[in-house]
Amino acid sequence: NSPEEFLSQRAIERRVIQGIEILENDLPVNPQYIQGVSNAGALILNATKWLNGVTVYTESQTVIDNILALPYVSSVLKMVDREVGKHKNFFENESYSDIVPASYKKGRSASDLNYGAAVNQIDQINGIPLHDLGYQGQGMVIAVLDGGFEGALEHPVFDSLWTNNQILGTRDFVLPYDQNVFSGSPHGKSVLSTMGANLPEQMIGTAPKASYWLLRSEYTVNDFENIIEEYNWVSAAEFADSVGADIKNSSLSYRDIDLPQWEQTYEDLDGNTDPATKGADFAASKGILVCNSAGNSGNDEFPWNAAPADADSVFSIGAVDGSGNKASFSSIGPTVDGRIKPAVMAQGQGTIVARNTEDIGSGNGTSYSSPIIAGMSACLWQANPSMKVMEIQEAIKQSATLANNPNNEYGWGIPDFMEAHTIMTNLENQIDDNKTLTVKAWPNPFNTTLNIKVSLKTEQFVTAELYNTMGTLVFFERYSVTDNSLISLFENQLDKLNGGIYFLKINSINEFITLKLIIQ
């Protein structure tokens, strides 16, 4: 009954817009339970409300026995044994090159944006026209789950993110008592650059004006791959939900765990087994678009999409080269229950990414195809803010090159985001035909002038309420509306507002519609 105590206003609004109820699994883990585990002698690491548990550190069997004796503890699982290791690379089969193409083709549109060497990876999915329409991620929030963001503080492609306060915050779920996500690995920096880079003539990402949370969930020691990382992943996903992220990119994949009792098999890829897979589906159920790398095991004995990409609600992203051919390392489907994986493809071979603290170069891995899609999806959702998360996924898939004949190497193919925008516009019109009340607002983002078109099948009064992100009612007005009425919303008052995100709620007698507005 009091969700504002454990969810941000953005998280609540996401649920309102998509018609998602507040459920018991939205509640934090019982703090008395956590305190009891702590009193038993364990060091608390991370809680997980979706899985109703907590990860802890202890070297004492006595402490474990004390925890098991607690009346509210159902089981204890041993996750870590540092003496066991397979000496794997942190991100298997991924590679970098400092080589930047000497020349690059121009995009299909006459864009004012100079994408530099990164033009192909956005042009391939036809995202430039959305940018040209003004949809560059403004007002959207993307959570990035990775193993570290070393170099992101210094690299010039991120200067605008820091200057414009587009980095909303960081959180470390690997070393929660350390809280330094800018160490351990530079991988997250390269991933972030495919979305958030904004250095004209060198590199512009797919969502240069979105806002970002940087979340570390992955250990970066070379001989360590353990199930606790999946639980870290789930806790990070819960945090992303609570702070109101719209999209979550995870360039992580779990398939080869150190301890034998945790080793995944193909039979586990059923969308319901692995902890991260469960967490990914929970995140999607809260209205978050979860983009996840398909994996880089396409050439291995285990070539399939691994957890959490096997989840049925996850947008699994495979890799192609600059010409649209499947990268040989890109993992394939199907899942054990026959579902097609991946969902769609983007450039993950020869992808332009940020390197070191000032360079750009090409990188290989589905780690880069996934955030390219995540960033572009933010722009698409910004353009169609009333759509639900699965409608976004479906429109992207239906825009893709193999929409009529998907397969388990390419999924639905390479998407066309301008076509997806057209599909969503048509879908919105179909939805409108079944409603008594419809509302359209344009332009969005806007400065001081906003046009509102309200349609009702019978003449009646409606109210307009404008809220800020804290849930405070800013303006309120009442109008008499007939069919296709064009109203001047809060005339001569909007220019008094600071730039940012606002929520407009239009109420008729029997219905209401909430729209997200962005004031520049």
Coordinates of C-alpha atoms in Angstrom, one line a residue:
N1 CA 0.0 0.0 0.0
S2 CA 3.0 2.3 0.3
P3 CA 5.2 1.5 -2.7
E4 CA 7.0 4.8 -2.5
E5 CA 8.9 3.4 0.5
F6 CA 10.8 0.9 -1.6
L7 CA 10.3 2.0 -5.2
S8 CA 11.2 5.3 -6.9
Q9 CA 8.6 7.4 -8.5
R10 CA 9.9 6.4 -11.9
A11 CA 9.5 2.7 -11.0
I12 CA 5.9 3.3 -9.9
E13 CA 5.1 5.3 -13.0
R14 CA 6.5 2.6 -15.2
R15 CA 4.1 0.2 -13.6
V16 CA 1.2 2.6 -14.0
I17 CA 1.8 3.3 -17.7
Q18 CA 2.0 -0.5 -18.4
G19 CA -0.8 -1.5 -16.2
I20 CA 1.4 -3.5 -13.8
E21 CA 0.3 -4.1 -10.2
I22 CA 2.5 -3.8 -7.1
L23 CA 3.0 -7.4 -6.0
E24 CA 4.4 -9.1 -2.9
N25 CA 7.7 -9.7 -4.7
D26 CA 8.1 -5.9 -5.0
L27 CA 8.6 -5.8 -1.2
P28 CA 12.2 -5.9 0.2
V29 CA 13.4 -9.0 2.0
N30 CA 12.2 -8.9 5.6
P31 CA 14.9 -6.8 7.4
Q32 CA 14.5 -8.9 10.5
Y33 CA 15.4 -12.0 8.5
I34 CA 18.5 -10.3 7.2
Q35 CA 19.5 -9.1 10.7
G36 CA 19.1 -12.6 12.0
V37 CA 21.4 -14.0 9.4
S38 CA 23.9 -11.3 10.2
N39 CA 23.6 -12.0 14.0
A40 CA 24.5 -15.6 13.2
G41 CA 27.9 -14.4 12.2
A42 CA 27.8 -14.0 8.4
L43 CA 28.8 -10.9 6.4
I44 CA 25.8 -9.8 4.4
L45 CA 26.5 -9.2 0.7
N46 CA 23.3 -8.7 -1.3
A47 CA 19.7 -9.4 -0.7
T48 CA 17.3 -10.6 -3.4
K49 CA 13.6 -9.9 -3.0
W50 CA 12.6 -11.7 -6.2
L51 CA 14.3 -14.9 -5.0
N52 CA 13.6 -14.2 -1.3
G53 CA 17.1 -14.7 -0.1
V54 CA 20.5 -13.2 0.7
T55 CA 24.1 -13.9 -0.3
V56 CA 26.6 -13.9 2.5
Y57 CA 30.3 -14.5 3.2
T58 CA 31.6 -16.9 5.9
E59 CA 34.5 -19.3 6.3
S60 CA 32.8 -21.0 9.3
Q61 CA 30.7 -24.2 9.1
T62 CA 29.4 -23.2 12.6
V63 CA 28.0 -20.0 11.1
I64 CA 26.3 -22.0 8.3
D65 CA 24.8 -24.3 10.9
N66 CA 23.5 -21.3 12.9
I67 CA 21.9 -19.9 9.8
L68 CA 20.2 -23.2 9.0
A69 CA 18.8 -23.3 12.5
L70 CA 16.9 -20.0 11.9
P71 CA 13.1 -20.8 11.6
Y72 CA 12.7 -18.7 8.4
V73 CA 15.7 -20.1 6.5
S74 CA 14.7 -22.9 4.1
S75 CA 18.1 -23.8 2.7
V76 CA 21.8 -22.7 2.4
L77 CA 23.7 -23.1 -0.9
K78 CA 27.4 -23.2 -1.2
M79 CA 28.4 -21.1 -4.1
V80 CA 32.1 -20.4 -4.0
D81 CA 35.3 -22.4 -3.7
R82 CA 38.2 -20.3 -4.9
E83 CA 40.5 -23.4 -5.1
V84 CA 38.4 -24.5 -8.0
G85 CA 39.0 -22.7 -11.3
K86 CA 39.2 -23.4 -15.0
H87 CA 41.4 -20.4 -15.8
K88 CA 38.9 -19.0 -18.3
N89 CA 39.1 -15.5 -19.7
F90 CA 36.6 -13.1 -18.2
F91 CA 34.7 -12.5 -21.4
E92 CA 35.4 -15.6 -23.5
N93 CA 36.1 -15.2 -27.2
E94 CA 35.9 -11.4 -27.1
S95 CA 38.7 -9.5 -28.7
Y96 CA 39.8 -5.9 -29.5
S97 CA 41.7 -4.2 -32.1
D98 CA 43.1 -0.6 -32.1
I99 CA 42.4 -0.4 -35.8
V100 CA 39.7 2.1 -36.8
P101 CA 38.5 2.0 -40.4
A102 CA 40.2 4.6 -42.5
S103 CA 36.9 5.4 -44.2
Y104 CA 33.3 4.7 -43.5
K105 CA 30.2 5.0 -45.5
K106 CA 27.6 7.7 -44.8
G107 CA 24.3 6.9 -43.2
R108 CA 21.1 6.5 -45.3
S109 CA 19.7 9.8 -44.0
A110 CA 21.2 13.3 -44.5
S111 CA 21.9 13.5 -40.7
D112 CA 23.5 16.5 -39.0
L113 CA 25.1 14.0 -36.6
N114 CA 28.6 12.9 -37.5
Y115 CA 28.9 9.4 -36.1
G116 CA 32.5 9.0 -37.1
A117 CA 33.7 5.4 -37.4
A118 CA 30.6 4.2 -35.5
V119 CA 28.2 5.1 -38.3
N120 CA 27.8 1.5 -39.7
Q121 CA 26.6 -0.1 -36.5
I122 CA 23.6 2.3 -36.2
D123 CA 23.0 2.7 -39.9
Q124 CA 22.8 -1.1 -40.3
I125 CA 19.7 -1.1 -38.0
N126 CA 18.3 2.1 -39.6
G127 CA 18.4 4.1 -36.4
I128 CA 19.7 7.4 -37.8
P129 CA 16.3 8.6 -38.9
L130 CA 15.0 8.3 -35.4
H131 CA 17.9 10.4 -34.1
D132 CA 17.1 12.9 -36.8
L133 CA 13.5 13.1 -35.6
G134 CA 14.9 14.2 -32.2
Y135 CA 14.7 10.8 -30.5
Q136 CA 18.1 10.3 -29.0
G137 CA 17.2 8.7 -25.7
Q138 CA 16.1 11.9 -23.8
G139 CA 14.2 11.0 -20.6
M140 CA 15.0 7.2 -20.9
V141 CA 17.0 5.4 -18.2
I142 CA 19.3 2.4 -19.1
A143 CA 20.9 0.2 -16.5
V144 CA 24.2 -1.4 -17.6
L145 CA 25.2 -4.6 -15.8
D146 CA 28.8 -5.5 -16.3
G147 CA 32.1 -6.4 -14.7
G148 CA 33.6 -2.9 -14.3
F149 CA 33.8 0.4 -16.0
E150 CA 37.5 1.1 -15.9
G151 CA 38.4 4.2 -18.0
A152 CA 34.8 5.6 -18.2
L153 CA 35.7 8.5 -15.9
E154 CA 38.5 9.7 -18.2
H155 CA 37.5 8.7 -21.8
P156 CA 36.4 11.8 -23.9
V157 CA 33.5 9.9 -25.6
F158 CA 31.7 10.2 -22.3
D159 CA 32.3 13.9 -21.5
S160 CA 28.8 14.9 -22.4
L161 CA 27.4 12.1 -20.1
W162 CA 29.2 13.5 -17.1
T163 CA 28.7 17.2 -18.1
N164 CA 24.9 16.8 -18.5
N165 CA 24.5 14.5 -15.4
Q166 CA 23.4 11.6 -17.5
I167 CA 25.3 9.1 -15.3
L168 CA 22.7 8.9 -12.6
G169 CA 24.8 6.7 -10.2
T170 CA 26.7 3.5 -9.7
R171 CA 26.4 0.5 -7.5
D172 CA 28.8 -2.4 -6.9
F173 CA 27.2 -5.8 -6.1
V174 CA 30.5 -7.7 -6.3
L175 CA 32.3 -5.8 -3.5
P176 CA 29.4 -4.0 -1.8
Y177 CA 31.6 -2.7 0.9
D178 CA 34.0 -1.2 -1.6
Q179 CA 31.7 0.5 -4.1
N180 CA 34.2 1.2 -6.9
V181 CA 32.7 0.2 -10.3
F182 CA 35.5 2.1 -12.1
S183 CA 38.0 -0.8 -11.5
G184 CA 38.3 -4.4 -12.2
S185 CA 37.6 -4.4 -15.9
P186 CA 37.3 -2.0 -18.9
H187 CA 34.6 -4.1 -20.5
G188 CA 31.7 -2.1 -19.2
K189 CA 33.3 1.1 -20.6
S190 CA 33.4 -0.4 -24.1
V191 CA 29.8 -1.6 -23.7
L192 CA 28.6 1.8 -22.5
S193 CA 30.3 3.5 -25.4
T194 CA 28.1 1.8 -28.0
M195 CA 25.1 3.5 -26.4
G196 CA 26.3 6.6 -24.6
A197 CA 29.3 7.9 -26.6
N198 CA 28.8 11.4 -27.9
L199 CA 32.0 12.7 -29.5
P200 CA 31.1 13.9 -33.1
E201 CA 33.5 12.9 -35.9
Q202 CA 34.8 10.0 -33.8
M203 CA 31.9 8.1 -32.2
I204 CA 28.3 8.6 -31.4
G205 CA 26.3 5.8 -29.8
T206 CA 22.7 4.7 -30.3
A207 CA 21.4 6.5 -27.2
P208 CA 23.7 9.5 -26.6
K209 CA 21.1 11.5 -24.6
A210 CA 19.8 8.7 -22.4
S211 CA 20.7 8.5 -18.7
Y212 CA 22.6 5.6 -17.3
W213 CA 23.1 3.6 -14.1
L214 CA 26.4 1.7 -14.0
L215 CA 26.1 -1.6 -12.0
R216 CA 28.9 -4.0 -11.4
S217 CA 27.7 -7.6 -10.9
E218 CA 30.6 -9.7 -12.3
Y219 CA 33.9 -10.8 -10.8
T220 CA 36.9 -10.1 -12.9
V221 CA 39.5 -12.6 -11.8
N222 CA 40.5 -14.9 -14.6
D223 CA 40.0 -18.2 -12.8
F224 CA 36.6 -17.4 -11.3
E225 CA 33.1 -18.2 -12.8
N226 CA 30.7 -18.9 -10.0
I227 CA 27.0 -19.1 -9.5
I228 CA 27.2 -16.2 -7.0
E229 CA 27.6 -13.9 -10.0
E230 CA 24.1 -14.9 -11.1
Y231 CA 22.7 -13.9 -7.7
N232 CA 24.7 -10.6 -8.0
W233 CA 23.0 -10.2 -11.4
V234 CA 19.6 -10.6 -9.9
S235 CA 20.2 -8.2 -7.0
A236 CA 21.5 -5.6 -9.6
A237 CA 18.4 -6.2 -11.7
E238 CA 16.2 -5.5 -8.7
F239 CA 18.1 -2.3 -8.0
A240 CA 17.7 -1.2 -11.6
D241 CA 13.9 -1.8 -11.3
S242 CA 13.7 0.1 -8.0
V243 CA 15.4 3.2 -9.4
G244 CA 13.1 3.3 -12.4
A245 CA 15.3 2.0 -15.3
D246 CA 13.4 1.5 -18.5
I247 CA 15.9 -0.8 -20.2
K248 CA 18.6 -3.1 -18.8
N249 CA 21.6 -4.2 -20.9
S250 CA 23.5 -7.2 -19.7
S251 CA 26.5 -8.2 -21.8
L252 CA 27.0 -11.3 -19.6
S253 CA 26.4 -15.0 -20.1
Y254 CA 26.5 -18.0 -17.7
R255 CA 27.2 -21.5 -19.0
D256 CA 30.4 -22.9 -17.5
I257 CA 30.4 -22.7 -13.7
D258 CA 33.4 -23.8 -11.6
L259 CA 31.8 -26.0 -9.0
P260 CA 30.4 -29.2 -10.6
Q261 CA 27.0 -29.0 -8.8
W262 CA 26.3 -25.7 -10.5
E263 CA 27.4 -26.8 -14.1
Q264 CA 24.6 -25.9 -16.6
T265 CA 23.4 -28.4 -19.1
Y266 CA 21.4 -27.9 -22.3
E267 CA 18.4 -29.2 -20.4
D268 CA 18.7 -26.3 -18.0
L269 CA 18.0 -23.8 -20.9
D270 CA 14.3 -24.0 -20.4
G271 CA 13.8 -20.3 -19.4
N272 CA 13.0 -21.3 -15.8
T273 CA 16.0 -22.8 -14.1
D274 CA 19.0 -20.6 -13.7
P275 CA 18.9 -17.8 -11.0
A276 CA 19.8 -15.1 -13.6
T277 CA 17.2 -16.4 -16.0
K278 CA 14.5 -16.2 -13.3
G279 CA 15.7 -12.7 -12.4
A280 CA 15.5 -11.6 -16.0
D281 CA 11.9 -12.7 -16.3
F282 CA 11.0 -11.0 -13.1
A283 CA 12.6 -7.8 -14.5
A284 CA 10.6 -8.0 -17.7
S285 CA 7.4 -8.6 -15.6
K286 CA 8.0 -5.2 -14.0
G287 CA 8.0 -3.5 -17.5
I288 CA 11.8 -3.4 -18.1
L289 CA 13.2 -4.2 -21.5
V290 CA 16.0 -6.7 -20.8
C291 CA 18.6 -6.9 -23.6
N292 CA 21.1 -9.6 -23.1
S293 CA 24.0 -10.9 -25.2
A294 CA 23.3 -14.2 -26.8
G295 CA 26.8 -15.4 -26.0
N296 CA 30.0 -16.1 -27.8
S297 CA 30.0 -19.9 -27.9
G298 CA 28.8 -20.4 -31.4
N299 CA 32.0 -22.2 -32.3
D300 CA 32.1 -24.4 -29.1
E301 CA 30.7 -27.7 -28.2
F302 CA 28.0 -25.8 -26.2
P303 CA 26.9 -23.3 -28.9
W304 CA 23.5 -22.3 -27.4
N305 CA 22.2 -19.1 -25.9
A306 CA 23.0 -19.5 -22.2
A307 CA 21.5 -17.9 -19.1
P308 CA 19.9 -15.4 -18.8
A309 CA 19.4 -15.1 -22.5
D310 CA 17.3 -18.3 -22.5
A311 CA 14.6 -16.5 -20.5
D312 CA 11.3 -16.3 -22.5
S313 CA 10.9 -12.6 -21.9
V314 CA 14.5 -11.6 -22.5
F315 CA 15.6 -9.9 -25.7
S316 CA 18.5 -12.0 -26.7
I317 CA 20.9 -10.3 -29.2
G318 CA 23.2 -12.1 -31.6
A319 CA 26.1 -10.7 -33.6
V320 CA 26.7 -10.0 -37.3
D321 CA 29.6 -8.3 -39.0
G322 CA 29.4 -5.0 -40.8
S323 CA 27.9 -6.5 -43.9
G324 CA 25.2 -8.4 -42.0
N325 CA 26.7 -11.8 -42.0
K326 CA 26.4 -13.9 -38.8
A327 CA 29.6 -13.8 -36.7
S328 CA 30.8 -17.4 -36.3
F329 CA 31.1 -17.0 -32.5
S330 CA 27.5 -15.8 -32.0
S331 CA 25.6 -18.3 -30.0
I332 CA 22.5 -20.0 -31.4
G333 CA 19.2 -21.6 -30.4
P334 CA 16.9 -23.1 -29.8
T335 CA 16.2 -23.4 -26.1
V336 CA 15.5 -26.9 -24.8
D337 CA 11.8 -26.3 -25.1
G338 CA 12.0 -25.2 -28.7
R339 CA 11.9 -21.4 -28.5
I340 CA 13.8 -19.5 -31.2
K341 CA 17.0 -17.7 -29.9
P342 CA 18.4 -15.2 -30.5
A343 CA 15.7 -12.6 -31.0
V344 CA 17.5 -10.2 -33.4
M345 CA 21.0 -9.3 -34.5
A346 CA 23.3 -6.2 -34.6
Q347 CA 26.9 -5.6 -35.3
G348 CA 29.1 -7.5 -32.9
Q349 CA 32.1 -8.1 -35.2
G350 CA 34.2 -5.1 -36.0
T351 CA 32.1 -3.0 -33.7
I352 CA 33.5 0.5 -32.9
V353 CA 34.0 0.8 -29.1
A354 CA 35.9 3.0 -26.6
R355 CA 39.3 1.6 -25.7
N356 CA 41.8 2.5 -23.0
T357 CA 41.2 6.1 -21.7
E358 CA 41.2 8.0 -25.0
D359 CA 41.1 5.7 -28.0
I360 CA 38.5 4.0 -30.1
G361 CA 38.9 0.7 -31.9
S362 CA 37.0 -2.3 -33.1
G363 CA 35.8 -5.1 -30.8
N364 CA 34.2 -8.5 -31.4
G365 CA 31.5 -10.0 -29.2
T366 CA 27.8 -10.2 -28.6
S367 CA 28.7 -7.9 -25.7
Y368 CA 28.5 -5.1 -28.2
S369 CA 25.6 -6.1 -30.4
S370 CA 23.3 -6.2 -27.3
P371 CA 23.9 -2.6 -26.1
I372 CA 23.6 -1.3 -29.7
I373 CA 20.0 -2.7 -29.7
A374 CA 19.4 -1.5 -26.1
G375 CA 20.3 2.1 -26.9
M376 CA 18.3 2.2 -30.1
S377 CA 15.3 0.6 -28.3
A378 CA 15.5 3.5 -25.8
C379 CA 15.0 5.9 -28.7
L380 CA 12.1 3.9 -30.1
W381 CA 10.4 3.7 -26.7
Q382 CA 10.9 7.4 -26.2
A383 CA 9.1 8.0 -29.5
N384 CA 6.3 5.6 -28.4
P385 CA 6.0 6.1 -24.6
S386 CA 2.6 4.5 -24.1
M387 CA 3.8 1.1 -25.5
K388 CA 4.4 -1.9 -23.2
V389 CA 7.6 -3.8 -23.0
M390 CA 6.6 -6.8 -25.0
E391 CA 5.0 -4.6 -27.6
I392 CA 8.4 -2.9 -28.1
Q393 CA 10.1 -6.3 -28.5
E394 CA 7.5 -7.5 -31.0
A395 CA 7.7 -4.3 -33.1
I396 CA 11.5 -4.6 -33.4
K397 CA 11.2 -8.3 -34.4
Q398 CA 8.5 -7.6 -36.9
S399 CA 10.7 -4.9 -38.5
A400 CA 13.6 -7.3 -39.0
T401 CA 14.9 -8.9 -42.1
L402 CA 13.7 -12.5 -41.3
A403 CA 10.4 -11.5 -39.7
N404 CA 8.4 -13.9 -41.8
N405 CA 10.8 -16.8 -41.4
P406 CA 12.9 -16.6 -38.2
N407 CA 15.6 -19.2 -37.5
N408 CA 18.0 -20.2 -34.7
E409 CA 21.1 -18.5 -36.1
Y410 CA 19.7 -15.0 -36.9
G411 CA 16.5 -15.0 -34.9
W412 CA 14.2 -12.5 -36.6
G413 CA 17.2 -11.0 -38.3
I414 CA 18.6 -7.4 -38.4
P415 CA 15.9 -4.9 -37.3
D416 CA 14.9 -1.7 -39.0
F417 CA 14.1 0.8 -36.2
M418 CA 12.4 3.3 -38.4
E419 CA 10.1 0.5 -39.6
A420 CA 9.6 -0.5 -36.0
H421 CA 8.5 3.1 -35.3
T422 CA 6.0 2.9 -38.1
I423 CA 4.7 -0.5 -36.8
M424 CA 4.3 1.0 -33.3
T425 CA 2.5 4.1 -34.6
N426 CA 0.0 1.8 -36.4
L427 CA -0.4 -0.3 -33.2
E428 CA -1.1 2.8 -31.2
N429 CA -3.8 3.7 -33.7
Q430 CA -5.4 0.2 -33.4
I431 CA -5.4 0.5 -29.7
D432 CA -7.0 3.9 -29.9
D433 CA -9.9 2.5 -32.0
N434 CA -10.9 0.3 -29.1
K435 CA -10.9 3.1 -26.5
T436 CA -13.4 5.8 -25.6
L437 CA -10.6 8.1 -24.6
T438 CA -7.5 8.7 -26.7
V439 CA -4.8 11.3 -26.2
K440 CA -1.9 12.4 -28.4
A441 CA 0.8 14.9 -27.5
W442 CA 3.4 16.6 -29.7
P443 CA 6.1 17.6 -30.1
N444 CA 7.8 15.5 -27.4
P445 CA 10.4 16.5 -26.3
F446 CA 9.2 20.2 -26.3
N447 CA 10.3 23.6 -25.1
T448 CA 7.3 25.8 -24.2
T449 CA 4.6 24.8 -26.6
L450 CA 2.8 21.4 -26.4
N451 CA -0.2 20.3 -28.5
I452 CA -2.7 18.0 -26.9
K453 CA -5.4 16.2 -28.9
V454 CA -8.1 14.5 -26.8
S455 CA -10.8 12.4 -28.4
L456 CA -13.9 11.1 -26.8
K457 CA -17.0 9.5 -28.3
T458 CA -19.3 11.6 -26.2
E459 CA -18.9 15.2 -25.0
Q460 CA -17.8 15.4 -21.4
F461 CA -15.4 17.1 -19.0
V462 CA -11.8 15.8 -18.6
T463 CA -9.1 16.8 -16.2
A464 CA -5.4 17.3 -16.9
E465 CA -2.9 16.7 -14.2
L466 CA 0.8 17.3 -14.6
Y467 CA 3.2 15.6 -12.2
N468 CA 7.0 15.8 -11.8
T469 CA 9.2 12.8 -11.2
M470 CA 8.7 13.1 -7.4
G471 CA 5.0 12.6 -7.8
T472 CA 4.1 16.2 -7.0
L473 CA 1.1 17.7 -8.7
V474 CA 2.5 20.7 -10.7
F475 CA -0.6 21.9 -12.6
F476 CA -4.3 20.9 -12.8
E477 CA -6.9 22.1 -15.3
R478 CA -10.4 21.0 -16.4
Y479 CA -11.7 21.1 -20.0
S480 CA -14.9 20.4 -21.9
V481 CA -13.9 18.0 -24.7
T482 CA -15.7 16.9 -27.8
D483 CA -14.5 14.5 -30.5
N484 CA -10.9 15.4 -31.6
S485 CA -10.6 18.4 -29.4
L486 CA -7.3 20.3 -29.6
I487 CA -6.6 21.9 -26.2
S488 CA -4.0 24.4 -25.1
L489 CA -2.5 22.7 -22.2
F490 CA -1.6 24.9 -19.2
E491 CA -1.4 27.9 -21.5
N492 CA 1.4 30.4 -20.6
Q493 CA 2.5 28.2 -17.6
L494 CA 4.8 25.5 -19.2
D495 CA 7.6 28.0 -19.7
K496 CA 7.8 28.3 -15.9
L497 CA 8.9 24.7 -15.6
N498 CA 12.5 23.4 -15.4
G499 CA 13.6 21.0 -18.1
G500 CA 13.2 17.4 -17.3
I501 CA 10.6 14.5 -17.2
Y502 CA 7.0 15.1 -16.3
F503 CA 3.9 12.8 -16.4
L504 CA 0.6 14.0 -17.9
K505 CA -2.5 12.3 -16.7
I506 CA -5.8 12.9 -18.6
N507 CA -8.9 11.7 -16.8
S508 CA -12.4 11.2 -18.3
I509 CA -15.3 9.9 -16.4
N510 CA -14.4 6.2 -16.9
E511 CA -10.8 6.2 -18.1
F512 CA -7.4 7.8 -17.7
I513 CA -4.3 7.9 -19.8
T514 CA -0.8 8.7 -18.6
L515 CA 1.9 10.1 -21.0
K516 CA 5.6 10.8 -20.3
L517 CA 6.6 14.3 -21.4
I518 CA 10.1 15.8 -21.7
I519 CA 10.7 19.5 -21.4
Q520 CA 14.0 20.5 -22.9

